[in-house]
CSV table of C-alpha atoms in Angstrom, one decimal:
chain,number,residue,atom,x,y,z
A,1,MET,CA,0.0,0.0,0.0
A,2,TRP,CA,2.9,2.4,0.8
A,3,LYS,CA,4.1,2.0,-2.8
A,4,LEU,CA,0.9,3.4,-4.3
A,5,ALA,CA,1.0,6.7,-6.1
A,6,THR,CA,0.2,9.6,-3.7
A,7,PRO,CA,-3.3,10.4,-5.2
A,8,VAL,CA,-4.3,6.7,-5.0
A,9,PHE,CA,-2.9,6.3,-1.5
A,10,GLY,CA,-4.9,9.3,-0.4
A,11,TYR,CA,-8.0,8.1,-2.0
A,12,VAL,CA,-7.8,4.7,-0.4
A,13,LEU,CA,-7.2,6.2,3.0
A,14,VAL,CA,-10.1,8.6,2.7
A,15,VAL,CA,-12.5,5.7,1.7
A,16,ASP,CA,-11.2,3.5,4.5
A,17,ALA,CA,-11.5,6.3,7.1
A,18,LEU,CA,-15.1,7.2,6.0
A,19,ALA,CA,-16.1,3.5,6.3
A,20,LEU,CA,-14.6,3.4,9.8
A,21,LEU,CA,-16.4,6.6,10.7
A,22,VAL,CA,-19.7,5.0,9.5
A,23,VAL,CA,-19.1,1.9,11.6
A,24,VAL,CA,-18.3,3.8,14.8
A,25,SER,CA,-21.2,6.3,14.4
A,26,THR,CA,-23.9,3.7,13.7
A,27,THR,CA,-22.8,1.2,16.4
A,28,ALA,CA,-25.5,2.2,18.9
A,29,LEU,CA,-28.1,3.3,16.3
A,30,VAL,CA,-30.2,0.1,16.6
A,31,PRO,CA,-30.2,-2.2,19.7
A,32,VAL,CA,-28.9,-5.8,19.2
A,33,THR,CA,-31.8,-8.2,20.1
A,34,THR,CA,-32.0,-11.9,20.5
A,35,GLN,CA,-33.9,-12.1,17.2
A,36,SER,CA,-31.2,-10.1,15.4
A,37,LEU,CA,-28.5,-12.4,16.8
A,38,LEU,CA,-30.5,-15.4,15.5
A,39,TRP,CA,-30.8,-13.9,12.1
A,40,CYS,CA,-27.2,-13.0,12.1
A,41,GLY,CA,-26.2,-16.5,12.9
A,42,LEU,CA,-28.3,-17.9,10.1
A,43,ILE,CA,-26.9,-15.4,7.6
A,44,LEU,CA,-23.3,-16.1,8.6
A,45,ALA,CA,-24.0,-19.9,8.4
A,46,GLY,CA,-25.5,-19.5,4.9
A,47,GLU,CA,-22.8,-17.2,3.8
A,48,ILE,CA,-19.9,-19.5,4.9
A,49,VAL,CA,-21.5,-22.6,3.3
A,50,HIS,CA,-22.1,-20.7,0.0
A,51,LEU,CA,-18.7,-19.1,-0.2
A,52,GLU,CA,-16.9,-22.3,0.8
A,53,ALA,CA,-18.8,-24.3,-1.8
A,54,ALA,CA,-18.0,-21.7,-4.5
A,55,GLN,CA,-14.4,-20.7,-3.5
A,56,ARG,CA,-12.7,-22.5,-6.4
A,57,ILE,CA,-15.0,-20.9,-8.9
A,58,GLU,CA,-14.5,-17.5,-7.3
A,59,ARG,CA,-10.7,-17.9,-7.4
A,60,ILE,CA,-10.9,-18.3,-11.2
A,61,ARG,CA,-13.3,-15.4,-11.6
A,62,GLU,CA,-11.3,-13.1,-9.4
A,63,LEU,CA,-8.0,-13.7,-11.2
A,64,ALA,CA,-9.8,-13.2,-14.6
A,65,ALA,CA,-11.1,-9.8,-13.4
A,66,ASP,CA,-7.7,-8.3,-12.8
A,67,GLY,CA,-7.8,-4.6,-13.8
A,68,ARG,CA,-11.6,-4.6,-13.9
A,69,PRO,CA,-14.3,-4.5,-11.2
A,70,HIS,CA,-14.9,-7.9,-9.8
A,71,MET,CA,-18.7,-8.5,-9.6
A,72,HIS,CA,-19.4,-11.1,-6.9
A,73,LEU,CA,-22.3,-12.9,-5.3
A,74,GLN,CA,-21.3,-12.0,-1.7
A,75,SER,CA,-23.8,-9.2,-2.0
A,76,ILE,CA,-26.6,-11.9,-1.5
A,77,TRP,CA,-25.7,-12.1,2.2
A,78,ILE,CA,-24.5,-8.6,2.6
A,79,PHE,CA,-27.8,-7.1,1.3
A,80,ALA,CA,-29.9,-9.6,3.4
A,81,GLY,CA,-27.9,-8.5,6.4
A,82,LEU,CA,-28.6,-4.8,5.5
A,83,LEU,CA,-32.3,-5.5,5.4
A,84,LEU,CA,-32.5,-7.4,8.7
A,85,LEU,CA,-29.6,-6.6,11.0
A,86,PRO,CA,-28.4,-3.7,13.2
A,87,PRO,CA,-25.4,-1.9,11.7
A,88,PRO,CA,-22.7,-3.7,13.9
A,89,LEU,CA,-24.0,-7.2,12.9
A,90,ALA,CA,-24.4,-6.1,9.2
A,91,THR,CA,-20.8,-5.0,9.3
A,92,LEU,CA,-19.8,-8.4,10.8
A,93,VAL,CA,-21.4,-10.1,7.7
A,94,ILE,CA,-19.3,-7.9,5.5
A,95,VAL,CA,-16.1,-8.6,7.4
A,96,VAL,CA,-16.7,-12.4,7.4
A,97,SER,CA,-17.3,-12.2,3.6
A,98,TYR,CA,-14.0,-10.5,2.9
A,99,VAL,CA,-11.9,-12.4,5.4
A,100,HIS,CA,-13.1,-15.6,3.7
A,101,SER,CA,-12.2,-14.2,0.3
A,102,TRP,CA,-8.7,-13.3,1.7
A,103,VAL,CA,-8.1,-16.6,3.4
A,104,ARG,CA,-9.8,-19.1,1.1
A,105,VAL,CA,-9.9,-17.4,-2.4
A,106,TYR,CA,-6.7,-15.3,-2.3
A,107,LYS,CA,-4.9,-17.9,-0.1
A,108,ARG,CA,-3.4,-14.9,1.8
A,109,ARG,CA,-1.5,-13.9,-1.4
A,110,GLY,CA,-1.5,-10.5,-3.0
A,111,VAL,CA,-2.1,-7.1,-1.3
A,112,ILE,CA,-4.5,-7.1,1.7
A,113,HIS,CA,-5.3,-3.4,1.4
A,114,ARG,CA,-7.3,-4.1,-1.7
A,115,LYS,CA,-9.7,-6.4,0.3
A,116,VAL,CA,-9.9,-3.8,3.1
A,117,PHE,CA,-10.7,-1.1,0.5
A,118,SER,CA,-13.3,-3.3,-1.1
A,119,GLY,CA,-14.9,-4.0,2.2
A,120,ALA,CA,-14.9,-0.2,3.0
A,121,THR,CA,-16.7,0.6,-0.3
A,122,VAL,CA,-19.4,-2.0,0.6
A,123,ILE,CA,-19.8,-0.5,4.1
A,124,LEU,CA,-20.3,2.9,2.6
A,125,ALA,CA,-22.7,1.5,0.0
A,126,CYS,CA,-24.7,-0.2,2.8
A,127,ALA,CA,-24.9,3.0,4.8
A,128,ALA,CA,-26.2,4.9,1.8
A,129,SER,CA,-28.7,2.2,0.9
A,130,GLY,CA,-29.8,2.0,4.6
A,131,ALA,CA,-30.4,5.7,4.5
A,132,VAL,CA,-32.7,5.3,1.5
A,133,LEU,CA,-34.6,2.5,3.3
A,134,TRP,CA,-35.0,4.7,6.4
A,135,ALA,CA,-36.3,7.6,4.3
A,136,GLY,CA,-38.7,5.3,2.5
A,137,THR,CA,-40.1,3.4,5.6
A,138,GLY,CA,-39.5,5.9,8.4
A,139,GLN,CA,-38.0,2.9,10.4
A,140,LEU,CA,-34.6,1.6,11.2
A,141,ALA,CA,-33.5,-2.0,10.7
A,142,PRO,CA,-35.0,-4.5,10.4
A,143,TYR,CA,-36.5,-3.0,7.3
A,144,VAL,CA,-38.3,-6.0,5.8
A,145,PRO,CA,-41.4,-5.9,8.0
A,146,HIS,CA,-42.0,-2.2,6.9
A,147,LEU,CA,-41.5,-2.8,3.2
A,148,ASP,CA,-45.1,-2.9,2.0
A,149,GLY,CA,-47.1,-1.7,-1.0
A,150,PHE,CA,-45.8,0.4,-3.8
A,151,GLY,CA,-43.8,2.7,-1.5
A,152,GLY,CA,-42.0,-0.2,0.0
A,153,MET,CA,-41.2,-1.7,-3.4
A,154,LEU,CA,-39.9,1.7,-4.6
A,155,ALA,CA,-37.7,2.2,-1.5
A,156,LEU,CA,-36.3,-1.3,-1.9
A,157,LEU,CA,-35.6,-0.7,-5.6
A,158,VAL,CA,-33.9,2.6,-5.1
A,159,SER,CA,-31.8,1.2,-2.2
A,160,GLY,CA,-30.6,-1.6,-4.4
A,161,ILE,CA,-29.6,0.8,-7.1
A,162,VAL,CA,-27.8,3.0,-4.6
A,163,TYR,CA,-26.0,0.0,-3.0
A,164,PHE,CA,-24.7,-1.1,-6.4
A,165,GLY,CA,-24.1,2.4,-7.8
A,166,LEU,CA,-22.0,3.8,-5.0
A,167,ASN,CA,-19.9,0.6,-4.6
A,168,TYR,CA,-19.3,0.5,-8.4
A,169,VAL,CA,-18.3,4.2,-8.7
A,170,LEU,CA,-15.9,4.0,-5.7
A,171,VAL,CA,-14.2,0.9,-7.2
A,172,ILE,CA,-14.0,2.4,-10.7
A,173,VAL,CA,-12.3,5.6,-9.5
A,174,ALA,CA,-9.7,3.5,-7.7
A,175,ILE,CA,-9.0,1.4,-10.8
A,176,LEU,CA,-8.8,4.4,-13.1
A,177,MET,CA,-6.4,6.1,-10.7
A,178,SER,CA,-4.2,3.0,-10.3
A,179,ASN,CA,-4.0,2.3,-14.0
A,180,PRO,CA,-3.5,5.6,-15.9
A,181,GLY,CA,-1.8,3.8,-18.8
A,182,LYS,CA,-4.7,1.4,-19.6
A,183,PRO,CA,-7.7,2.2,-21.7
A,184,PRO,CA,-10.5,3.7,-19.4
A,185,ARG,CA,-13.0,1.5,-21.0
A,186,GLN,CA,-11.4,-1.6,-19.5
A,187,ALA,CA,-11.9,-0.3,-16.0
A,188,PHE,CA,-15.7,-0.3,-16.4
A,189,GLY,CA,-15.7,-4.1,-17.0
A,190,ASN,CA,-18.4,-6.0,-18.9
A,191,PRO,CA,-21.8,-4.2,-18.9
A,192,SER,CA,-23.5,-7.6,-18.5
A,193,ASP,CA,-21.7,-8.1,-15.2
A,194,VAL,CA,-24.0,-5.5,-13.7
A,195,LEU,CA,-26.7,-8.2,-13.8
A,196,ILE,CA,-24.6,-10.2,-11.3
A,197,VAL,CA,-24.9,-7.6,-8.5
A,198,LEU,CA,-28.6,-7.0,-9.4
A,199,ALA,CA,-29.3,-10.7,-9.2
A,200,ALA,CA,-27.4,-10.9,-5.9
A,201,VAL,CA,-29.5,-8.0,-4.5
A,202,GLY,CA,-32.7,-9.7,-5.6
A,203,VAL,CA,-31.8,-13.1,-4.1
A,204,GLY,CA,-30.7,-11.2,-0.9
A,205,CYS,CA,-34.2,-9.7,-0.7
A,206,GLY,CA,-35.7,-13.1,-1.0
A,207,ILE,CA,-33.5,-14.6,1.7
A,208,ALA,CA,-34.3,-11.7,4.1
A,209,LEU,CA,-38.0,-12.2,3.5
A,210,VAL,CA,-37.9,-16.0,4.0
A,211,MET,CA,-35.9,-15.6,7.2
A,212,THR,CA,-38.6,-13.3,8.7
A,213,VAL,CA,-41.5,-15.7,7.9
A,214,ARG,CA,-40.1,-19.2,7.2
A,215,PRO,CA,-36.4,-19.4,8.3
A,216,TRP,CA,-36.5,-23.2,7.9
A,217,LEU,CA,-36.6,-22.7,4.1
A,218,LEU,CA,-33.2,-21.2,4.1
A,219,PRO,CA,-31.4,-24.5,3.3
A,220,VAL,CA,-33.6,-24.8,0.2
A,221,LEU,CA,-32.5,-21.4,-1.1
A,222,MET,CA,-28.8,-22.3,-0.7
A,223,VAL,CA,-29.0,-24.1,-4.0
A,224,THR,CA,-29.6,-20.7,-5.8
A,225,PRO,CA,-26.3,-18.9,-5.0
A,226,VAL,CA,-24.2,-21.9,-5.9
A,227,ALA,CA,-26.1,-22.4,-9.1
A,228,LEU,CA,-25.6,-18.7,-10.0
A,229,HIS,CA,-21.9,-19.0,-9.3
A,230,ILE,CA,-21.5,-21.9,-11.6
A,231,GLY,CA,-23.5,-20.0,-14.3
A,232,LEU,CA,-21.2,-17.0,-13.9
A,233,LEU,CA,-18.1,-19.1,-14.7
A,234,LEU,CA,-19.6,-20.6,-17.9
A,235,PRO,CA,-19.2,-17.4,-20.0
A,236,GLN,CA,-15.5,-17.3,-19.0
A,237,PHE,CA,-14.9,-20.8,-20.1
A,238,GLN,CA,-16.8,-20.2,-23.4
A,239,ALA,CA,-14.7,-17.0,-24.0
A,240,ALA,CA,-11.5,-18.9,-23.3
A,241,ALA,CA,-12.4,-21.7,-25.7
A,242,ARG,CA,-13.3,-19.2,-28.5
A,243,THR,CA,-10.5,-16.7,-28.1
A,244,ASP,CA,-6.8,-16.9,-28.9
A,245,SER,CA,-5.0,-16.0,-25.7
A,246,LYS,CA,-2.1,-14.2,-27.4
A,247,THR,CA,-4.0,-12.0,-29.9
A,248,ALA,CA,-7.6,-11.9,-28.6
A,249,LEU,CA,-8.8,-13.0,-32.0
A,250,LEU,CA,-11.0,-16.0,-32.6
A,251,ALA,CA,-9.3,-19.3,-31.8
A,252,PRO,CA,-8.7,-21.7,-34.7
A,253,GLU,CA,-11.3,-24.3,-33.8
A,254,PHE,CA,-14.0,-21.7,-33.3
A,255,TRP,CA,-13.2,-19.9,-36.5
A,256,VAL,CA,-13.3,-23.1,-38.4
A,257,GLN,CA,-16.8,-23.8,-36.9
A,258,LEU,CA,-18.0,-20.4,-37.9
A,259,ALA,CA,-16.6,-20.8,-41.4
A,260,ARG,CA,-18.3,-24.1,-42.0
A,261,ASN,CA,-21.6,-22.7,-40.7
A,262,GLU,CA,-21.3,-19.6,-42.9
A,263,LEU,CA,-20.6,-21.7,-46.0
A,264,ALA,CA,-23.6,-23.8,-45.3
A,265,ARG,CA,-25.7,-20.7,-44.9
A,266,ALA,CA,-24.3,-19.3,-48.1
A,267,ALA,CA,-25.3,-22.5,-49.9
A,268,GLU,CA,-28.8,-22.3,-48.5
A,269,LEU,CA,-29.3,-18.7,-49.5
A,270,SER,CA,-27.4,-18.9,-52.8
A,271,SER,CA,-25.0,-16.3,-51.4
A,272,THR,CA,-21.2,-15.9,-51.4
A,273,ALA,CA,-18.5,-15.9,-48.8
A,274,GLY,CA,-14.8,-15.2,-48.9
A,275,VAL,CA,-11.7,-16.5,-47.0
A,276,LEU,CA,-8.4,-14.7,-46.5
A,277,MET,CA,-5.2,-16.5,-45.4
A,278,ILE,CA,-2.6,-14.0,-44.2
A,279,ASP,CA,1.0,-14.9,-43.5
A,280,ILE,CA,3.6,-12.5,-42.1
A,281,ASP,CA,6.7,-12.4,-44.2
A,282,HIS,CA,10.0,-13.3,-42.6
A,283,PHE,CA,8.4,-13.7,-39.1
A,284,LYS,CA,10.9,-16.3,-38.0
A,285,ALA,CA,13.7,-13.7,-38.5
A,286,ILE,CA,11.8,-11.4,-36.1
A,287,ASP,CA,11.5,-14.2,-33.5
A,288,ASP,CA,15.1,-15.3,-33.9
A,289,GLY,CA,16.6,-11.8,-34.1
A,290,ASN,CA,14.5,-9.9,-31.5
A,291,GLY,CA,13.2,-12.7,-29.3
A,292,HIS,CA,9.9,-14.3,-28.7
A,293,LEU,CA,8.6,-11.4,-26.6
A,294,ALA,CA,9.1,-9.0,-29.6
A,295,GLY,CA,7.5,-11.6,-31.8
A,296,ASP,CA,4.4,-11.8,-29.6
A,297,GLU,CA,4.1,-8.0,-29.7
A,298,VAL,CA,4.2,-8.1,-33.5
A,299,LEU,CA,1.5,-10.8,-33.6
A,300,ARG,CA,-0.7,-8.6,-31.4
A,301,ALA,CA,-0.1,-5.5,-33.5
A,302,VAL,CA,-0.8,-7.4,-36.7
A,303,ALA,CA,-4.0,-8.8,-35.2
A,304,ALA,CA,-5.2,-5.3,-34.3
A,305,ALA,CA,-4.3,-4.1,-37.8
A,306,ILE,CA,-6.3,-6.9,-39.5
A,307,GLN,CA,-9.3,-6.3,-37.1
A,308,GLY,CA,-9.3,-2.6,-37.9
A,309,SER,CA,-9.2,-3.2,-41.7
A,310,VAL,CA,-12.1,-5.7,-42.2
A,311,ARG,CA,-15.8,-5.0,-42.4
A,312,GLY,CA,-18.1,-5.0,-39.4
A,313,GLY,CA,-19.5,-8.5,-40.0
A,314,ASP,CA,-16.3,-10.3,-40.8
A,315,TYR,CA,-14.6,-12.8,-38.5
A,316,VAL,CA,-10.9,-12.6,-37.9
A,317,GLY,CA,-9.0,-15.6,-36.3
A,318,ARG,CA,-5.5,-16.7,-35.6
A,319,PHE,CA,-4.9,-19.9,-37.6
A,320,GLY,CA,-1.6,-20.8,-36.0
A,321,GLY,CA,2.0,-19.4,-35.7
A,322,ASP,CA,2.1,-16.3,-37.8
A,323,GLU,CA,-0.9,-17.2,-39.9
A,324,PHE,CA,-4.2,-15.4,-39.7
A,325,VAL,CA,-7.6,-16.1,-41.4
A,326,VAL,CA,-10.5,-13.9,-42.2
A,327,LEU,CA,-14.1,-15.0,-43.1
A,328,LEU,CA,-16.0,-12.5,-45.1
A,329,PRO,CA,-19.7,-13.4,-45.5
A,330,GLY,CA,-21.5,-12.1,-48.7
A,331,THR,CA,-18.4,-10.9,-50.4
A,332,THR,CA,-17.3,-10.9,-54.1
A,333,SER,CA,-13.9,-11.2,-55.7
A,334,ALA,CA,-13.6,-7.5,-56.1
A,335,GLU,CA,-14.6,-6.8,-52.5
A,336,ILE,CA,-12.3,-9.4,-51.0
A,337,ALA,CA,-9.4,-8.1,-53.0
A,338,SER,CA,-10.1,-4.6,-51.7
A,339,VAL,CA,-10.3,-5.8,-48.0
A,340,ALA,CA,-7.1,-7.8,-48.5
A,341,ASP,CA,-5.2,-4.8,-49.9
A,342,ARG,CA,-6.4,-2.7,-46.9
A,343,ILE,CA,-5.0,-5.3,-44.6
A,344,ARG,CA,-1.7,-5.5,-46.4
A,345,THR,CA,-1.4,-1.7,-46.3
A,346,ALA,CA,-2.3,-1.5,-42.6
A,347,ILE,CA,0.4,-4.2,-41.8
A,348,ALA,CA,3.0,-2.2,-43.7
A,349,ARG,CA,2.3,0.8,-41.5
A,350,ILE,CA,2.8,-1.0,-38.2
A,351,GLU,CA,5.6,0.1,-35.8
A,352,VAL,CA,6.1,-2.1,-32.8
A,353,PRO,CA,8.2,-1.0,-29.8
A,354,VAL,CA,10.5,-3.9,-28.7
A,355,PRO,CA,9.9,-4.8,-25.1
A,356,VAL,CA,13.5,-6.1,-24.6
A,357,ILE,CA,16.1,-4.5,-26.8
A,358,ARG,CA,19.0,-6.7,-27.9
A,359,PRO,CA,22.5,-5.3,-28.7
A,360,GLY,CA,22.6,-4.1,-32.3
A,361,LYS,CA,18.8,-4.4,-32.8
A,362,PRO,CA,16.4,-1.6,-33.4
A,363,GLU,CA,14.1,-0.3,-30.6
A,364,VAL,CA,11.1,-0.4,-33.0
A,365,ILE,CA,10.1,-3.1,-35.5
A,366,SER,CA,8.7,-1.7,-38.7
A,367,GLY,CA,8.6,-2.4,-42.4
A,368,LEU,CA,6.5,-5.5,-41.9
A,369,THR,CA,4.9,-7.1,-45.0
A,370,ALA,CA,2.4,-9.9,-45.5
A,371,SER,CA,1.5,-12.4,-48.2
A,372,ILE,CA,-2.2,-12.8,-48.5
A,373,GLY,CA,-4.2,-15.5,-50.3
A,374,ALA,CA,-7.9,-15.1,-51.1
A,375,ALA,CA,-10.6,-17.5,-52.1
A,376,VAL,CA,-14.3,-17.0,-52.8
A,377,TYR,CA,-17.3,-19.3,-52.4
A,378,PRO,CA,-18.6,-20.6,-54.8
A,379,GLU,CA,-16.4,-19.1,-57.4
A,380,THR,CA,-13.2,-20.8,-56.2
A,381,ALA,CA,-14.7,-23.9,-54.5
A,382,THR,CA,-17.9,-25.0,-52.8
A,383,GLU,CA,-16.4,-27.2,-50.1
A,384,TYR,CA,-14.7,-25.7,-47.0
A,385,THR,CA,-11.5,-27.8,-47.1
A,386,ILE,CA,-10.8,-27.1,-50.7
A,387,LEU,CA,-11.7,-23.4,-50.3
A,388,LEU,CA,-9.2,-23.0,-47.5
A,389,GLN,CA,-6.6,-25.0,-49.3
A,390,ALA,CA,-7.0,-22.7,-52.3
A,391,ALA,CA,-6.4,-19.6,-50.1
A,392,ASP,CA,-3.4,-21.3,-48.6
A,393,ASP,CA,-2.0,-22.2,-52.0
A,394,ALA,CA,-2.5,-18.5,-53.0
A,395,VAL,CA,-0.3,-17.5,-50.1
A,396,PHE,CA,2.5,-19.6,-51.4
A,397,GLU,CA,2.0,-18.1,-54.8
A,398,ALA,CA,2.2,-14.6,-53.3
A,399,LYS,CA,5.5,-15.5,-51.5
A,400,ALA,CA,6.9,-17.0,-54.7
A,401,GLY,CA,6.0,-13.9,-56.6
A,402,GLY,CA,8.0,-11.6,-54.2
A,403,ARG,CA,5.9,-11.4,-51.1
A,404,ASP,CA,4.0,-8.3,-49.9
A,405,ARG,CA,1.1,-9.0,-52.3
A,406,VAL,CA,-2.4,-10.3,-52.6
A,407,VAL,CA,-3.2,-13.3,-54.8
A,408,LEU,CA,-6.8,-14.4,-55.6
A,409,ALA,CA,-7.1,-18.2,-56.0
A,410,THR,CA,-8.5,-19.6,-59.2
A,411,ALA,CA,-11.4,-22.1,-59.5
A,412,ARG,CA,-10.7,-25.6,-58.2
A,413,THR,CA,-11.9,-28.9,-59.4
A,414,GLU,CA,-13.6,-30.7,-56.6
A,415,LEU,CA,-13.6,-34.5,-56.3
A,416,THR,CA,-16.8,-36.1,-55.1
A,417,ARG,CA,-17.0,-39.3,-53.0
A,418,PRO,CA,-17.8,-42.4,-55.2
A,419,GLU,CA,-21.3,-43.8,-54.9
A,420,ILE,CA,-21.5,-47.0,-52.9
A,421,PRO,CA,-24.0,-49.4,-54.5
A,422,ASP,CA,-26.8,-50.6,-52.4
A,423,VAL,CA,-26.1,-54.3,-53.1
A,424,LEU,CA,-22.5,-55.6,-53.2
């Protein structure tokens, strides 16, 4: 924490101090009763069981969220505690949640001040949300018995929005201040992740309501948080399976699947589709002369150049090594040649700073060229394998012709499988 930049350090200290002030000033606001202690015990038991069951999933999600806000389902129990418990017990629920995350998810690795800061933002969000509930009901915790009719629903809805909004803004400001060199858009995370917290708030309301009327149903509701956690991880696995980790383009297997589907659709609609095969010229010399780290930077730069040169509905993938592929639905020979030439020109303009400079080597890699082969369905071929082979052969023709050029494949003769007679 002491190594943070001064503005970030000051911001973290202010948020932590405000949260501590809220905890101290609200300690005696609502008396702690036997009923509230019972509710607190049930919430803590449910929270620990849920978080322990999902701790491996949460570890993967938290690592994947580095540099972005981490939306978690701890809010289920935190919001339930906000609706039912006096402030000291609600704070205890928050503390247990983040201590569990530090011990069981982080395994005591990393920087603890981040967990303290995250807990502080949640305390402040709960205080603001509690103020909304108090204004809407005229009562202090527990709020659930007083949330009735349209006014109660409106107070609950606004309090949920305030809970999420304040927590989100406080975290986003910290991320932006801590990562001035990264794109601001990354700090906001995936917009669909907002649904995670909203779902958690909704489930937390349900748990609070059940605990006030039928607490013995709580074990039944335990299935919901764990199921939600598993559902949260599926999109990450899908993205990992579909995305090339080095270039962020489509992975080869997923691109092939899309290409086959697009050709089938083109056949059904009597449409066209194009395929580009792109090979970086003399890439091995870059790898050998400047190192693999420099080679990886070149691959990422070329991927960005290709992605920025294609049309909106085209699919760009990494095919392997220094080869890239592009699927262009509904294209003609003239259009695919135009797109290919834009890509070739964009690659020639690339300048890549070298991360580790070797003696006698330039600090910036430039002058890149690419050989590009193009093939069009059904003009070149009507079968995926033959179409892709035609584009690949056109790449070799481009290299043989002097590199840094686009070659459009000619029509291919396709062999059909022999008919097998019904009776042998």
